[in-house]
XYZ file of C-alpha atoms in Angstrom:
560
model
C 33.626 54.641 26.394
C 35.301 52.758 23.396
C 34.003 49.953 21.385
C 35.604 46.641 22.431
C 35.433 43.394 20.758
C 35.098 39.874 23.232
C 35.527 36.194 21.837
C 33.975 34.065 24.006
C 34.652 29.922 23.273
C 33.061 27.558 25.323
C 34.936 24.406 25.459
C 33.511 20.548 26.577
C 36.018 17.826 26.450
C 35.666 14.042 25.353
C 34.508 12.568 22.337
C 33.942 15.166 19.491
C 30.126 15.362 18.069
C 29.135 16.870 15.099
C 27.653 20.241 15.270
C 24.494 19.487 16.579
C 24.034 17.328 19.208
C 22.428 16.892 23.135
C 23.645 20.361 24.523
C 20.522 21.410 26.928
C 20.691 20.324 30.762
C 18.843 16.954 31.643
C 15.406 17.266 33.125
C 13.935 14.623 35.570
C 10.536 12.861 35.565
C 9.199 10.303 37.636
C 10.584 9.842 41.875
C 13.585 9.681 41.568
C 13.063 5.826 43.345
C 11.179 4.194 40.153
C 12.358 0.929 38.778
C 11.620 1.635 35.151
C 12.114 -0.921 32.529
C 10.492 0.880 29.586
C 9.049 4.447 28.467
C 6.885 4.823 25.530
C 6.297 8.239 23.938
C 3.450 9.687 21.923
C 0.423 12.472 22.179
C -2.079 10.430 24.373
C -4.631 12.905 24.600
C -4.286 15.046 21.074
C -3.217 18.193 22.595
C 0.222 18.592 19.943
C 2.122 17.796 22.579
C 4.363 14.602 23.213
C 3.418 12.443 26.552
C 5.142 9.823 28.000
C 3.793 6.030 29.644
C 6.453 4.686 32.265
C 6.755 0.808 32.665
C 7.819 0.061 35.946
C 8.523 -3.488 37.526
C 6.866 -3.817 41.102
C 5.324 -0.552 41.636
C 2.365 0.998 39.214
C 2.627 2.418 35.526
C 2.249 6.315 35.333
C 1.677 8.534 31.810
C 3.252 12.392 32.417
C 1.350 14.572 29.854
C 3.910 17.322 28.022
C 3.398 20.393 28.711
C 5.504 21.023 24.652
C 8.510 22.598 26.314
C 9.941 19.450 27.105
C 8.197 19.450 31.079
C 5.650 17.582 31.834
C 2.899 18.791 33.997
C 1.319 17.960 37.053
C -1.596 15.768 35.308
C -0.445 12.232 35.966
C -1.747 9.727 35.891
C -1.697 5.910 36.648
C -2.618 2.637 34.651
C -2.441 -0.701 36.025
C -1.944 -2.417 39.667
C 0.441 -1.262 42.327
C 2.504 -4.384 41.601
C 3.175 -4.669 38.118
C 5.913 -6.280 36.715
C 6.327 -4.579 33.565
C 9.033 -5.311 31.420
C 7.630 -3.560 28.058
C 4.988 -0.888 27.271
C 4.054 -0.213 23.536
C 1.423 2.460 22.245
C -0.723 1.799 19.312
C -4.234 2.502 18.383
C -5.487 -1.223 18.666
C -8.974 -0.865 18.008
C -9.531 1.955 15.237
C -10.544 4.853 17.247
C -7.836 6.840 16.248
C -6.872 7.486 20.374
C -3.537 5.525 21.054
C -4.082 3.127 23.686
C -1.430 1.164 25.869
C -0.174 -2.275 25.732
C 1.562 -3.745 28.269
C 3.766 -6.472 28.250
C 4.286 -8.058 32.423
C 6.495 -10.404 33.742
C 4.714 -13.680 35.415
C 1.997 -12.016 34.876
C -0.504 -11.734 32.415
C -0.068 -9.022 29.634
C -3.158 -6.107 29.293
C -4.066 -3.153 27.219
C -5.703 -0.328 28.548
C -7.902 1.300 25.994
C -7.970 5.201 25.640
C -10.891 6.468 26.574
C -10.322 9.542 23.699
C -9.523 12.136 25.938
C -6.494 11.035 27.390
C -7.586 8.944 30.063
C -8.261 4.809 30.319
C -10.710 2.495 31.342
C -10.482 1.647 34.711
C -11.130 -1.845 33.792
C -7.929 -3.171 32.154
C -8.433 -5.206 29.161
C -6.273 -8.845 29.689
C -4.664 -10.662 27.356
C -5.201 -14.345 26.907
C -3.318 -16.106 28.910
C -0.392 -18.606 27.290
C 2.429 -20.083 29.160
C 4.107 -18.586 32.294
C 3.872 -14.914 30.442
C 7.469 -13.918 30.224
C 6.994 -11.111 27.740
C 10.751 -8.966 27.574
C 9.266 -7.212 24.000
C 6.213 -6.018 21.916
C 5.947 -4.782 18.646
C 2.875 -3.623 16.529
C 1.998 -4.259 13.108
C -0.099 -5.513 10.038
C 1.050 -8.970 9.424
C -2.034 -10.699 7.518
C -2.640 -7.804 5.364
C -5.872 -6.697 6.678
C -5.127 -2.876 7.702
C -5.433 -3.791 11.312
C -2.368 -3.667 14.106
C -1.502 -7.366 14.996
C 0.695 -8.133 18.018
C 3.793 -9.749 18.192
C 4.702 -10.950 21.424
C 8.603 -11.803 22.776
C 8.815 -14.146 25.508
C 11.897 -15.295 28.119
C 11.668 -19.285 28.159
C 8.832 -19.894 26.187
C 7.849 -19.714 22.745
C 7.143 -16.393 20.832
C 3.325 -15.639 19.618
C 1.521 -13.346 17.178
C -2.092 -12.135 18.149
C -4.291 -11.299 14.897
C -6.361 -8.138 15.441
C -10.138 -9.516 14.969
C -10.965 -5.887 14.643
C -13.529 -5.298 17.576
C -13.096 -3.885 20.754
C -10.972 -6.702 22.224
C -8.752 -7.031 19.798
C -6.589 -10.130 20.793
C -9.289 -12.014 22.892
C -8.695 -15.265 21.115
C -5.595 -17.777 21.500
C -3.007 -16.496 19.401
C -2.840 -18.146 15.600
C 0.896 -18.088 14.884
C 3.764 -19.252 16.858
C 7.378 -18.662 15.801
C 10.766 -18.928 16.770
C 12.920 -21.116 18.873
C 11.081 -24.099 20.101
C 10.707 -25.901 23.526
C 12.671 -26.743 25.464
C 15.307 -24.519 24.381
C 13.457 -22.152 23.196
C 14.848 -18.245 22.176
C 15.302 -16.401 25.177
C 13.618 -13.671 23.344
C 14.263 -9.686 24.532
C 13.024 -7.900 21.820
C 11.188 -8.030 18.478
C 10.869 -5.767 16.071
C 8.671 -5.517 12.682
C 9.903 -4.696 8.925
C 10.080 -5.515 5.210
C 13.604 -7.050 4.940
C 13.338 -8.728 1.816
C 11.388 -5.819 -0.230
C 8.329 -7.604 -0.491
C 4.820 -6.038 0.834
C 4.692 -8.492 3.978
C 6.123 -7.705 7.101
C 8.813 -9.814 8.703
C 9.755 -10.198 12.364
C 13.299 -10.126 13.672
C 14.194 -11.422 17.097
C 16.977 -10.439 19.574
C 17.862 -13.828 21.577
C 19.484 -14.301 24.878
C 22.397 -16.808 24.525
C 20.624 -17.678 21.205
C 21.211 -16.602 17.927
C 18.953 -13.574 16.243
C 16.620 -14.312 14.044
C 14.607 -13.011 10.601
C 11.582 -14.393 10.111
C 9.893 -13.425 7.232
C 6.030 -13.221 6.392
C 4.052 -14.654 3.930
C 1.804 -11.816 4.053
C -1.155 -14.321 5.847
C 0.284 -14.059 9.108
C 2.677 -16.950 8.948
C 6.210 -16.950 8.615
C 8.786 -18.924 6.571
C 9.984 -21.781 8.063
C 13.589 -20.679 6.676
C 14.917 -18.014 8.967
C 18.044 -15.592 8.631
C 20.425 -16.080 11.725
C 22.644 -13.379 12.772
C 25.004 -12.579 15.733
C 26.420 -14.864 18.594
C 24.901 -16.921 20.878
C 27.846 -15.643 23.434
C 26.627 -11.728 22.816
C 23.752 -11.687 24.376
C 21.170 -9.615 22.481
C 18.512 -7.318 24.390
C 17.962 -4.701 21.921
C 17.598 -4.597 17.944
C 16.716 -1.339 15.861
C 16.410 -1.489 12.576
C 16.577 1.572 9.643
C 18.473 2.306 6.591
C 22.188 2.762 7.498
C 24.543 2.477 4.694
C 23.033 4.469 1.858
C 21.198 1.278 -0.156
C 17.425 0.783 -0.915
C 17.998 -2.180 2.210
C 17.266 -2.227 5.610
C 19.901 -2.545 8.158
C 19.694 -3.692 11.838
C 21.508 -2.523 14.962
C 22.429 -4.749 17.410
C 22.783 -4.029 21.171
C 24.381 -6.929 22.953
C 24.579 -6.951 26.631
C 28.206 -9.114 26.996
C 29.894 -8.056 23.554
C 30.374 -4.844 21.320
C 27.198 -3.540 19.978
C 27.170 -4.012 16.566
C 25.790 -2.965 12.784
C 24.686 -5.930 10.094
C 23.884 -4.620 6.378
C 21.023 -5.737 4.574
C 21.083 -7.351 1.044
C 17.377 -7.238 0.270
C 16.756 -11.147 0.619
C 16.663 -10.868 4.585
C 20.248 -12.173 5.156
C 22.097 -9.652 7.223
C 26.284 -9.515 7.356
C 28.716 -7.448 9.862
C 29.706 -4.043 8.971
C 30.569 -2.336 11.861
C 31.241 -2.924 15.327
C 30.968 -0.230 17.967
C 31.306 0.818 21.633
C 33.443 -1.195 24.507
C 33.056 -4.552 25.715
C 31.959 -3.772 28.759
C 28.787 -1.639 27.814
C 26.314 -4.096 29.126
C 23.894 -2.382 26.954
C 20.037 -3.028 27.326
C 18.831 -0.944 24.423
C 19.843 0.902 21.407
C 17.177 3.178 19.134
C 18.252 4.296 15.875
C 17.370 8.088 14.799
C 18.303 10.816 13.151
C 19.433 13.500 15.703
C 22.003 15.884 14.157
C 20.229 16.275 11.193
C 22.225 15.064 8.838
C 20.506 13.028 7.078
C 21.967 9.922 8.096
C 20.981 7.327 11.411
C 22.384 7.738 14.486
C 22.114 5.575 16.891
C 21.715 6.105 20.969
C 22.805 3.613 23.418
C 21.375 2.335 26.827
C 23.498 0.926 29.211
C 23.737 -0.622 32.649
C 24.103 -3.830 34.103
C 25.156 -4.624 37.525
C 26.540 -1.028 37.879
C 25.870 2.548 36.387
C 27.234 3.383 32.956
C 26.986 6.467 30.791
C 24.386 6.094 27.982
C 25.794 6.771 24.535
C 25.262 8.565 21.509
C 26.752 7.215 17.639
C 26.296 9.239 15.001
C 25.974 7.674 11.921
C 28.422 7.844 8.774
C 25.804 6.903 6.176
C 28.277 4.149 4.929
C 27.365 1.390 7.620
C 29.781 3.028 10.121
C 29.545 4.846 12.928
C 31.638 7.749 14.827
C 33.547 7.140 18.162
C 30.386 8.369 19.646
C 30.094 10.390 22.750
C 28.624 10.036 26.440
C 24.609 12.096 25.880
C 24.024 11.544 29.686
C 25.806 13.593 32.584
C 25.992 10.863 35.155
C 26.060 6.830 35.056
C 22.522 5.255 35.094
C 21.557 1.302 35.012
C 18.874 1.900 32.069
C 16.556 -0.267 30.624
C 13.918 1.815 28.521
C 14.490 4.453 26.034
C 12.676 6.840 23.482
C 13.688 9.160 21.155
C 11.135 11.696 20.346
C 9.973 15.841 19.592
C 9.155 17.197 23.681
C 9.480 20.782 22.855
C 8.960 21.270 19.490
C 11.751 22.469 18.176
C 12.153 19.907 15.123
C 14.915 18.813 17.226
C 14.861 14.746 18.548
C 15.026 14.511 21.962
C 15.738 11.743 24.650
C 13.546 9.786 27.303
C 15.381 8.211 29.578
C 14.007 5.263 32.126
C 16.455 3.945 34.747
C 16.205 2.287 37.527
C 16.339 5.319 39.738
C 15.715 9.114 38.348
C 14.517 9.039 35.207
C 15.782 11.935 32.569
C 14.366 13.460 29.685
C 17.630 15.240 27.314
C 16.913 17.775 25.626
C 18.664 18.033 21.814
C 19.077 21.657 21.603
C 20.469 22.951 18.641
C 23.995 25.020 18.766
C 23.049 28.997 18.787
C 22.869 32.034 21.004
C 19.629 30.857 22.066
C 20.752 27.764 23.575
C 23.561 29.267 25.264
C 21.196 31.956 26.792
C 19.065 28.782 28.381
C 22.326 27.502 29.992
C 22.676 30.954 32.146
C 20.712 32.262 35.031
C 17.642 34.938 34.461
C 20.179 37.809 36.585
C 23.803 36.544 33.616
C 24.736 39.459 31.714
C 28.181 40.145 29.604
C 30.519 43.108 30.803
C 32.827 44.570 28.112
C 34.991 48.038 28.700
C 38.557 49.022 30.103
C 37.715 48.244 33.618
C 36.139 45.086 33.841
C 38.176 41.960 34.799
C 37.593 38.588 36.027
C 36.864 37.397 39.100
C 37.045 34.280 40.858
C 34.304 33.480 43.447
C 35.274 30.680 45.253
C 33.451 27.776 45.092
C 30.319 28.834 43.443
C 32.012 29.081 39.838
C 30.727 32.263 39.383
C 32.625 35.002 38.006
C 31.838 38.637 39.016
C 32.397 41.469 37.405
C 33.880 44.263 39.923
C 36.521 44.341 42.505
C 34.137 44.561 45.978
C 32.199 41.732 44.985
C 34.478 38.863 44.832
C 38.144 40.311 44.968
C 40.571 40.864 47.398
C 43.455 43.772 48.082
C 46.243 41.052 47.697
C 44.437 39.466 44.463
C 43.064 42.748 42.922
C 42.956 40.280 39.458
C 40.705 37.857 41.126
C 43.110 34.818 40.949
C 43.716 32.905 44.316
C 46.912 32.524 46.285
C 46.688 28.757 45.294
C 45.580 28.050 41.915
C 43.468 24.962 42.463
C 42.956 23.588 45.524
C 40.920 21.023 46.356
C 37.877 22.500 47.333
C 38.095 24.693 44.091
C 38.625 21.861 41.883
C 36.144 19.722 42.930
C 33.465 22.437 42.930
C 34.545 25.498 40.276
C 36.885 27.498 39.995
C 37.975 30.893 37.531
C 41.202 30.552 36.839
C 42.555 33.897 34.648
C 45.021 33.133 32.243
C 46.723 36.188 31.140
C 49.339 39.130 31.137
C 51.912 38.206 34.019
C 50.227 34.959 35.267
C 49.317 33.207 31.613
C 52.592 30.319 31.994
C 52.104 28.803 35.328
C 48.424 29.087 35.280
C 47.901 27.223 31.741
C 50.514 24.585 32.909
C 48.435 24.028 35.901
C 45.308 23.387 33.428
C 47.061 21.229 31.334
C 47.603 18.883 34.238
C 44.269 18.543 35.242
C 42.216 18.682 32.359
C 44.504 17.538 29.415
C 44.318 21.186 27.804
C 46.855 22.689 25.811
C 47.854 25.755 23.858
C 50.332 26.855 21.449
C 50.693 31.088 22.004
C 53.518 32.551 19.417
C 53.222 36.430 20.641
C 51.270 38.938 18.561
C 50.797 36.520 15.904
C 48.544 33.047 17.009
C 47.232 31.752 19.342
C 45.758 27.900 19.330
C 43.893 25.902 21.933
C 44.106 21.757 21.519
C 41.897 19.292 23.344
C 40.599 15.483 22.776
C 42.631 15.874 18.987
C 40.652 18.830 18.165
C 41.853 22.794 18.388
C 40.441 25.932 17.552
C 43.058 28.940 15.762
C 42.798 32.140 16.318
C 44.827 34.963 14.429
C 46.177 37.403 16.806
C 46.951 39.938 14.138
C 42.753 39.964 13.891
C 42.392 40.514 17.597
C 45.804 42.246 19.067
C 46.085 42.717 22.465
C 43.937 39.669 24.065
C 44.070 38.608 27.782
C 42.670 35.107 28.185
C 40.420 33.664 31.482
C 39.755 29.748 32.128
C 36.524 28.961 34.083
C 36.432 25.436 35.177
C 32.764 24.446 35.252
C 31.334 21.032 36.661
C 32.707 18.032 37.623
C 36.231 16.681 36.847
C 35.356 13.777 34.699
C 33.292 15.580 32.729
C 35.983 18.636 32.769
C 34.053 21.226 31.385
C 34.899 24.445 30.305
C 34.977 28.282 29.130
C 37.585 30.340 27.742
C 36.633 33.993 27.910
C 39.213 36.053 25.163
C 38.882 39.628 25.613
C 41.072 42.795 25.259
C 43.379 43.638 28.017
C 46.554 45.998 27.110
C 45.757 48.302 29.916
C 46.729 44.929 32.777
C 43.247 44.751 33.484
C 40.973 42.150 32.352
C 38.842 43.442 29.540
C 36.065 40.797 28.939
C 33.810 39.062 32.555
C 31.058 36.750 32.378
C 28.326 36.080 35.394
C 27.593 32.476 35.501
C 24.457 31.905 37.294
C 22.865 28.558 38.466
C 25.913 25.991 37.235
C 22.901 23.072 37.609
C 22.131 24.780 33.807
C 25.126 23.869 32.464
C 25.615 20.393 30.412
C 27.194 17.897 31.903
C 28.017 15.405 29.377
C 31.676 14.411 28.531
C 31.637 15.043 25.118
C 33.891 17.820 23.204
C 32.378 20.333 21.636
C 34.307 23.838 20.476
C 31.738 26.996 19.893
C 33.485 30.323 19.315
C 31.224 33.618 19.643
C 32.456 36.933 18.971
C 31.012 39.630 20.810
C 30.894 43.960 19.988
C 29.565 46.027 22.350
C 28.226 48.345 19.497
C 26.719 50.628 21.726
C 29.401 51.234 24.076
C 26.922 51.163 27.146
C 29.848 48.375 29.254
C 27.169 45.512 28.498
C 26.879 43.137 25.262
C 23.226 42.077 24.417
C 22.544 39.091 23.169
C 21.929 40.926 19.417
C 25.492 41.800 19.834
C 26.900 38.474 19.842
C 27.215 36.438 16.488
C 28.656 32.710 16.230
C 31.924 32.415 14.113
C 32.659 28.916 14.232
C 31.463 25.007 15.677
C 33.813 22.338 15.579
């Protein structure tokens, strides 16, 4: 048999990401019925491996221990009443063991912390917070604000004043009335949906800034005794309505910068000048995003903070992913989840230890964990079936099984006498379309079969004969020098939904009017779903000339 050469470019349309980005297939935890607010990540029971705490508002909290390959496995467990209201859920070693504990932060009702009992379980016997106002916590945050190397508690509150619980350093941390008080008075007061803790004005005492509700934001910064200046930095509009603040280091400067996530106005990035006074540098996604939370990470490993979205309101939206320009801007940014979620919660953290950041989702609904899987054979090998394999030789062709988006490799399984080439007497119907479909581009059948692509999925190609050929989609293309690889058939497999219009392009040999190069796609339910556009173009040898390419064989020529 002779040595043939395959190019195999997989193709997903939308927003273009940088190299690296959320490729792997979402994986659920929790339900599927939960109505999650928040999700808290971190290893509760000292094992190496990332676990996660669930908030959810009117049924009980549960903790799903990671099993390291992003599952989690079937020890969970369960931490407060059957009725809580929780709006937040924070983990933090409160009192010095070095086991995280959890602190919860209820709606109308009071707020607890359930202490870990170092070996990844809790006291059965919750330990309450005292009890101050109606307890309308939205946000928690952790942190040394008095200087004495012990967490204090900073509390957020809807309708009521804000508070700051000093850690007295015994068992019960916070068992006294809280000390400090700050923010928006009565009877306006802030509105308050989240908090979060850092040095803004380069001193060694940590300030507080405040996302408000149809209030302005606020930065409040500390005197290092656990009180705050009475002069605060305001930021944002009272019209936006804040939920969500992250702060980090976005523009390349020694200051810190805050993200804000505003619920009835673009989300939106404010520059630091080192004095605590924050001013607009960028503004980012639609108005419409309704978003409930942003977290700010690095995720492509570039060295500079991206930034993931929440969203959801009254109705499902995609979640969001911004990667960061290290100038104060962001990129157009790109959908990370495959369907449209109302989310509340999200973390960002390492669940299968690749060095890679992954993504906790909590919705109200099925909750999804997104795994960042960096851009390589390896990854694409997780996307297949155990039974996928790669045919190359002069007799191999593709094949369109209908419906299943599954391409075999020989005549008796999928073709028929009157479509020996495996293309259907209809080229998309309905069924096809809205399920999967091969479609072979190629030899006698390459004009009206592209044209039919181009309608549906906004693909195009430029083909001058024996010399290039060039594939354009979302503003983005991919050229390929025909002189390098004469003779090429091309086949088009249509994989997933519509509106997220992925796809493959298979380029393989053909000058014998057969198709040269096949692919068997098993379980499509591996494939990612999100509409983002991503270009990856493998080259395949069969070096061995045994008809099947290993994956040793293939090697990755180019990411766009």
């Amino acid at each position: 048999m002779k040595k043939y050469g395959l190019l195999l470019i997989f193709l997903f349309l939308g927003v273009l990401p940088s190299a690296t980005s959320w490729y792997g297939p979402s994986l659920t935890y929790g339900t599927g019925s939960d109505s999650t607010r928040s999700v808290a990540t971190g290893d509760l029971d000292k094992d190496g491996n990332i676990d996660l705490v669930v908030g959810n508002y009117g049924e009980q909290n549960l903790i799903y221990f990671g099993d390291g390959d992003g599952t989690f496995d079937t020890r969970s467990a369960t931490v407060g009443s059957v009725t809580s209201l929780t709006r937040e859920i924070i983990l933090g070693d409160v009192n010095n063991d070095t086991w995280l504990d959890i602190i919860v932060g209820n709606h109308q009702q009071q707020d607890v912390i359930h202490l870990n009992d170092g070996d990844g379980t809790f006291d059965t016997i919750q330990y309450i917070m005292p009890s101050v106002g109606s307890n309308y916590t939205f946000a928690l945050a952790l942190g040394d604000v008095n200087g004495d190397s012990l967490p204090d508690l900073v509390v957020g509150n809807l309708e009521e004043e804000n508070l700051v619980y000093l850690n007295d350093g015994d068992g019960h941390p916070y068992d006294s009335i809280p000390l400090i008080v700050f923010g928006i008075a009565g009877p306006d007061y802030g509105n308050t949906w989240d908090v979060a803790l850092a040095y803004m004005n380069g001193d060694a005492n940590l300030d507080i800034i405040v996302a408000n509700h149809q209030q302005y934001n606020y930065v409040y910064l500390g005197d290092g005794d656990g009180t705050f200046d009475t002069t605060s930095f305001q930021f944002g509009v009272q019209t936006e309505f804040t939920h969500s603040i992250a702060v980090g280091y976005f523009n390349g400067d020694a200051f810190l910068d805050v993200v804000e996530g505003n619920y009835s106005a673009q989300n939106k990035v404010y520059v630091g000048d080192g004095t605590g006074n924050l001013t607009l540098s960028y503004t980012f996604d639609t108005l419409f995003s309704k978003t409930q939370i942003v977290v700010a990470a690095d995720v492509n490993n570039d060295t500079f903070l991206d930034v993931v979205v929440g969203n959801g309101g009254d109705e499902p939206q995609y979640n969001r992913v911004f990667h960061g320009m290290g100038d104060g801007t962001l990129d157009g940014g790109y959908s990370l989840t495959a369907n449209q979620d109302i989310t509340w919660g999200l973390a960002l953290d390492f669940f299968n230890g690749d060095g890679m950041i992954d993504a906790a989702i909590a919705n109200v609904g099925q909750n999804y964990i997104y795994l960042n899987l960096d851009i390589g054979i390896d990854t694409i090998a997780s996307l297949f079936d155990s039974n996928t394999f790669f045919v190359a030789g002069d007799t191999a062709y593709c094949t369109d099984v209908l419906g299943s988006a599954k391409i075999a490799f020989a005549l008796g399984e999928a073709g028929t006498l009157e479509n020996p080439e495996g293309r259907t007497d209809v080229i998309l119907t309905t069924s096809e379309h809205n399920t999967g479909n091969l479609i072979p581009v190629g030899g006698p059948a390459i004009n009206p079969i592209a044209d039919e692509f181009n309608g549906y999925f906004g693909i195009s190609y430029a083909y001058v004969e024996g010399v290039s050929f060039t594939i354009l989609a979302g503003g983005e293309s991919i050229f390929l020098d025909i002189t390098q690889y004469p003779h090429e058939d091309i086949c088009i497999v249509y994989i997933s939904e519509h509106n997220n219009r992925n796809v493959m392009l298979v380029w393989g040999y053909g000058w014998q009017g057969t198709y040269a190069g096949s692919v068997y796609i098993g379980n499509t339910a591996n494939w990612p779903t999100h509409a983002d556009d991503h270009m990856l173009m493998i080259r395949w040898i069969d070096t061995n000339a045994d008809g099947l390419v290993q994956s040793d064989e293939i090697t990755v020529e180019e990411t766009l």
